[in-house]
């Protein structure tokens, strides 16, 4: 049963703490993405990775970090430098072929910083 | 920088009304275009996509979209909406290097 999993579904953290959000896919996709979704702002791209051991900043990378040590996994760390971390975070993956290049999304993680 | 604009933030329609949601993008090269839908409490899922060929693309649930290159537009249409179409709709574009940009979304509310 192929898909993308994100854990946990809800996450609470104290201000000033780093927190890592998990994203795993078993679709054998090369490309993976992290977005945050805020009301009225749609999905904004944080980081993306086209291949293992490589990643690029998106439009709002400040205060976030990622790693891509394995094809299946693309964890996102929300650091204490992120000024407004409370949000809904979505992970996606994509098969990098012209006719099959749509993204598949995970269920998301809602992060609340207290 | 590339961007995607969805000018309608919230659209309210009665059942059986026709729908058109606007999407404009800014990028001069070859693009692949998508519409995604997010039903309440569910994952984002693909409605339809365009990457080449016929600019009129048909998707799931009776939706279609037309790519007009001269207008940098990819508007979503449905001739007769149903209450179950209540959702948030996102337009997205892939241009180069696998970077995918989304619009801000349009919330569609259908009155029964």
Coordinates of C-alpha atoms in Angstrom, one line a residue:
Chain A
X1 CA 0.0 0.0 0.0
X2 CA 2.0 3.0 -1.3
X3 CA 1.8 6.5 0.1
X4 CA 3.3 9.2 2.1
X5 CA 3.2 9.3 5.9
X6 CA 3.8 12.2 8.2
X7 CA 4.1 11.9 11.9
X8 CA 2.9 13.0 14.3
X9 CA -0.4 14.4 13.3
X10 CA -0.4 17.0 16.1
X11 CA 2.7 18.4 17.7
X12 CA 3.0 20.9 20.6
X13 CA 6.3 22.5 21.5
X14 CA 7.5 25.2 23.8
X15 CA 8.9 28.4 22.2
X16 CA 12.7 28.2 21.7
X17 CA 12.8 24.4 21.1
X18 CA 13.8 22.8 17.8
X19 CA 11.4 20.2 16.5
X20 CA 11.7 17.7 13.7
X21 CA 8.7 16.6 11.5
X22 CA 8.9 13.2 9.9
X23 CA 8.0 12.5 6.2
X24 CA 8.4 9.0 4.7
X25 CA 7.3 7.8 1.2
X26 CA 7.3 4.3 -0.3
X27 CA 6.4 5.4 -3.8
X28 CA 10.0 5.3 -5.0
X29 CA 9.8 9.0 -5.9
X30 CA 12.9 11.0 -6.4
X31 CA 11.6 14.4 -5.6
X32 CA 10.2 15.5 -2.1
X33 CA 8.8 18.8 -0.8
X34 CA 7.9 20.6 2.3
X35 CA 5.2 23.2 2.4
X36 CA 3.5 25.2 5.1
X37 CA -0.2 26.0 4.8
X38 CA -1.6 29.1 6.5
X39 CA -5.2 30.4 6.1
X40 CA -5.4 32.7 3.1
X41 CA -1.8 32.1 2.0
X42 CA -2.1 28.7 0.3
X43 CA 0.9 26.4 0.3
X44 CA 4.3 28.1 0.5
X45 CA 7.4 26.1 -0.4
X46 CA 9.9 25.7 2.4
X47 CA 12.5 23.2 0.9
X48 CA 12.6 20.6 -1.8
X49 CA 14.9 17.8 -2.9
X50 CA 15.2 16.4 -6.3
X51 CA 17.6 13.6 -5.3
X52 CA 19.2 12.0 -2.3
X53 CA 21.9 14.1 -0.6
X54 CA 20.7 17.2 -2.4
X55 CA 18.1 19.9 -1.5
X56 CA 17.2 23.5 -2.4
X57 CA 15.6 26.3 -0.5
X58 CA 12.1 27.2 -1.3
X59 CA 10.5 30.6 -0.8
X60 CA 10.4 30.6 3.0
X61 CA 13.4 28.5 4.1
X62 CA 14.5 30.8 6.9
X63 CA 14.3 29.1 10.3
X64 CA 14.0 25.6 8.8
X65 CA 16.5 22.9 7.9
X66 CA 16.2 19.5 6.1
X67 CA 18.2 16.5 5.2
X68 CA 17.9 13.8 2.5
X69 CA 20.1 10.9 3.5
X70 CA 17.6 8.3 2.1
X71 CA 15.3 8.4 -0.8
X72 CA 12.3 7.5 1.3
X73 CA 12.8 10.1 4.0
X74 CA 12.8 13.9 4.1
X75 CA 12.6 15.2 7.7
X76 CA 12.0 18.9 8.4
X77 CA 13.5 20.6 11.4
X78 CA 11.7 23.8 12.6
X79 CA 14.3 25.7 14.5
X80 CA 14.0 28.3 17.2
X81 CA 15.0 30.9 14.6
X82 CA 11.6 30.5 12.8
X83 CA 9.6 33.5 14.0
X84 CA 6.1 32.1 13.4
X85 CA 6.3 28.3 13.5
X86 CA 2.7 27.5 14.4
X87 CA 1.2 26.2 11.1
X88 CA 0.1 23.1 9.2
X89 CA 3.0 21.4 7.5
X90 CA 2.6 19.3 4.3
X91 CA 5.1 16.9 2.8
X92 CA 4.8 15.8 -0.8
X93 CA 6.6 13.6 -3.3
X94 CA 6.8 13.4 -7.0
X95 CA 8.0 11.1 -9.7
X96 CA 10.2 13.2 -11.9
X97 CA 8.7 12.2 -15.3
X98 CA 6.8 14.5 -17.7
X99 CA 3.7 12.4 -17.9
X100 CA 3.7 11.5 -14.2
X101 CA 4.9 14.6 -12.5
X102 CA 2.0 15.4 -10.2
X103 CA 2.7 15.6 -6.5
X104 CA 1.2 13.2 -3.9
X105 CA 0.6 14.7 -0.5
X106 CA 0.8 13.4 3.0
X107 CA -1.8 14.0 5.7
X108 CA 0.1 16.8 7.3
X109 CA 1.4 17.7 10.7
X110 CA -0.2 20.6 12.7
X111 CA 2.5 22.2 14.8
X112 CA 1.6 24.5 17.7
X113 CA 4.2 26.4 19.5
X114 CA 3.2 27.5 23.0
Chain B
X1 CA 10.5 35.1 -9.7
X2 CA 7.7 32.8 -10.8
X3 CA 4.4 33.1 -9.0
X4 CA 0.8 31.9 -9.2
X5 CA -2.2 34.1 -8.6
X6 CA -5.6 33.1 -7.7
X7 CA -7.7 36.2 -7.4
X8 CA -10.9 34.7 -6.0
X9 CA -10.3 34.0 -2.3
X10 CA -13.8 32.8 -1.5
X11 CA -16.5 31.9 -4.0
X12 CA -20.1 31.2 -2.9
X13 CA -22.5 29.5 -5.4
X14 CA -25.8 27.8 -5.4
X15 CA -26.1 24.2 -6.5
X16 CA -26.3 23.8 -10.3
X17 CA -24.6 27.1 -10.9
X18 CA -21.6 27.2 -13.3
X19 CA -18.1 27.7 -11.8
X20 CA -15.0 29.4 -13.1
X21 CA -11.9 29.9 -10.8
X22 CA -9.1 32.0 -12.1
X23 CA -5.4 31.1 -12.1
X24 CA -2.6 33.2 -13.6
X25 CA 1.1 32.4 -13.5
X26 CA 4.2 34.4 -14.3
X27 CA 6.8 32.4 -16.1
X28 CA 7.8 32.7 -19.7
X29 CA 9.1 29.2 -20.4
X30 CA 7.5 25.8 -20.6
X31 CA 5.2 25.0 -17.7
X32 CA 3.3 22.1 -16.4
X33 CA 0.0 23.3 -14.7
X34 CA -2.1 21.6 -12.0
X35 CA -5.3 22.0 -10.1
X36 CA -5.5 20.4 -6.7
X37 CA -8.5 20.1 -4.4
X38 CA -8.6 19.8 -0.6
X39 CA -12.0 18.6 0.8
X40 CA -12.6 19.4 4.4
X41 CA -10.4 17.2 6.6
X42 CA -8.8 15.4 3.6
X43 CA -5.5 15.3 1.8
X44 CA -4.8 17.4 -1.2
X45 CA -5.6 15.5 -4.3
X46 CA -5.1 16.1 -8.0
X47 CA -8.0 17.3 -10.0
X48 CA -6.3 17.7 -13.4
X49 CA -3.0 18.6 -15.0
X50 CA -1.7 20.0 -18.2
X51 CA 1.8 19.3 -19.6
X52 CA 1.4 19.4 -23.4
X53 CA -1.1 18.9 -26.3
X54 CA -4.8 19.8 -26.2
X55 CA -5.0 23.0 -24.0
X56 CA -8.5 22.0 -22.8
X57 CA -7.9 19.4 -20.1
X58 CA -10.6 17.3 -18.5
X59 CA -10.2 16.1 -14.9
X60 CA -12.1 14.1 -12.3
X61 CA -15.7 14.9 -11.1
X62 CA -16.6 16.9 -14.2
X63 CA -14.0 19.6 -13.8
X64 CA -12.0 21.0 -16.8
X65 CA -9.4 23.7 -17.3
X66 CA -8.2 25.6 -20.3
X67 CA -4.5 26.6 -20.8
X68 CA -4.3 29.9 -22.6
X69 CA -0.6 30.6 -23.1
X70 CA -1.1 34.2 -24.4
X71 CA -2.9 35.1 -21.2
X72 CA -0.7 33.0 -18.8
X73 CA -3.9 31.5 -17.5
X74 CA -5.2 28.1 -16.5
X75 CA -8.8 28.7 -15.3
X76 CA -10.8 25.9 -13.7
X77 CA -14.4 25.3 -14.8
X78 CA -17.4 23.2 -14.0
X79 CA -20.8 23.6 -15.8
X80 CA -22.9 22.6 -12.8
X81 CA -21.6 22.5 -9.2
X82 CA -22.8 20.2 -6.5
X83 CA -22.8 20.6 -2.7
X84 CA -20.0 18.0 -2.5
X85 CA -17.7 20.4 -4.5
X86 CA -17.4 22.5 -1.3
X87 CA -13.6 22.5 -0.8
X88 CA -10.5 24.6 -1.3
X89 CA -8.9 24.7 -4.7
X90 CA -5.3 25.3 -5.5
X91 CA -3.6 26.1 -8.8
X92 CA 0.1 25.1 -9.1
X93 CA 2.9 25.3 -11.7
X94 CA 6.1 23.5 -12.2
X95 CA 8.6 25.4 -14.3
X96 CA 12.2 24.4 -13.9
X97 CA 14.3 22.3 -11.7
X98 CA 11.3 20.6 -10.1
X99 CA 10.3 23.7 -8.2
X100 CA 6.5 23.7 -7.7
X101 CA 4.7 26.9 -6.7
X102 CA 1.1 27.0 -5.5
X103 CA -1.4 29.8 -5.6
X104 CA -3.0 31.1 -2.4
X105 CA -6.1 29.0 -2.9
X106 CA -9.8 29.6 -3.5
X107 CA -12.4 28.5 -1.0
X108 CA -15.6 27.3 -2.7
X109 CA -18.8 27.2 -0.7
X110 CA -21.9 25.7 -2.3
X111 CA -25.4 26.5 -0.9
X112 CA -27.7 23.5 -1.0

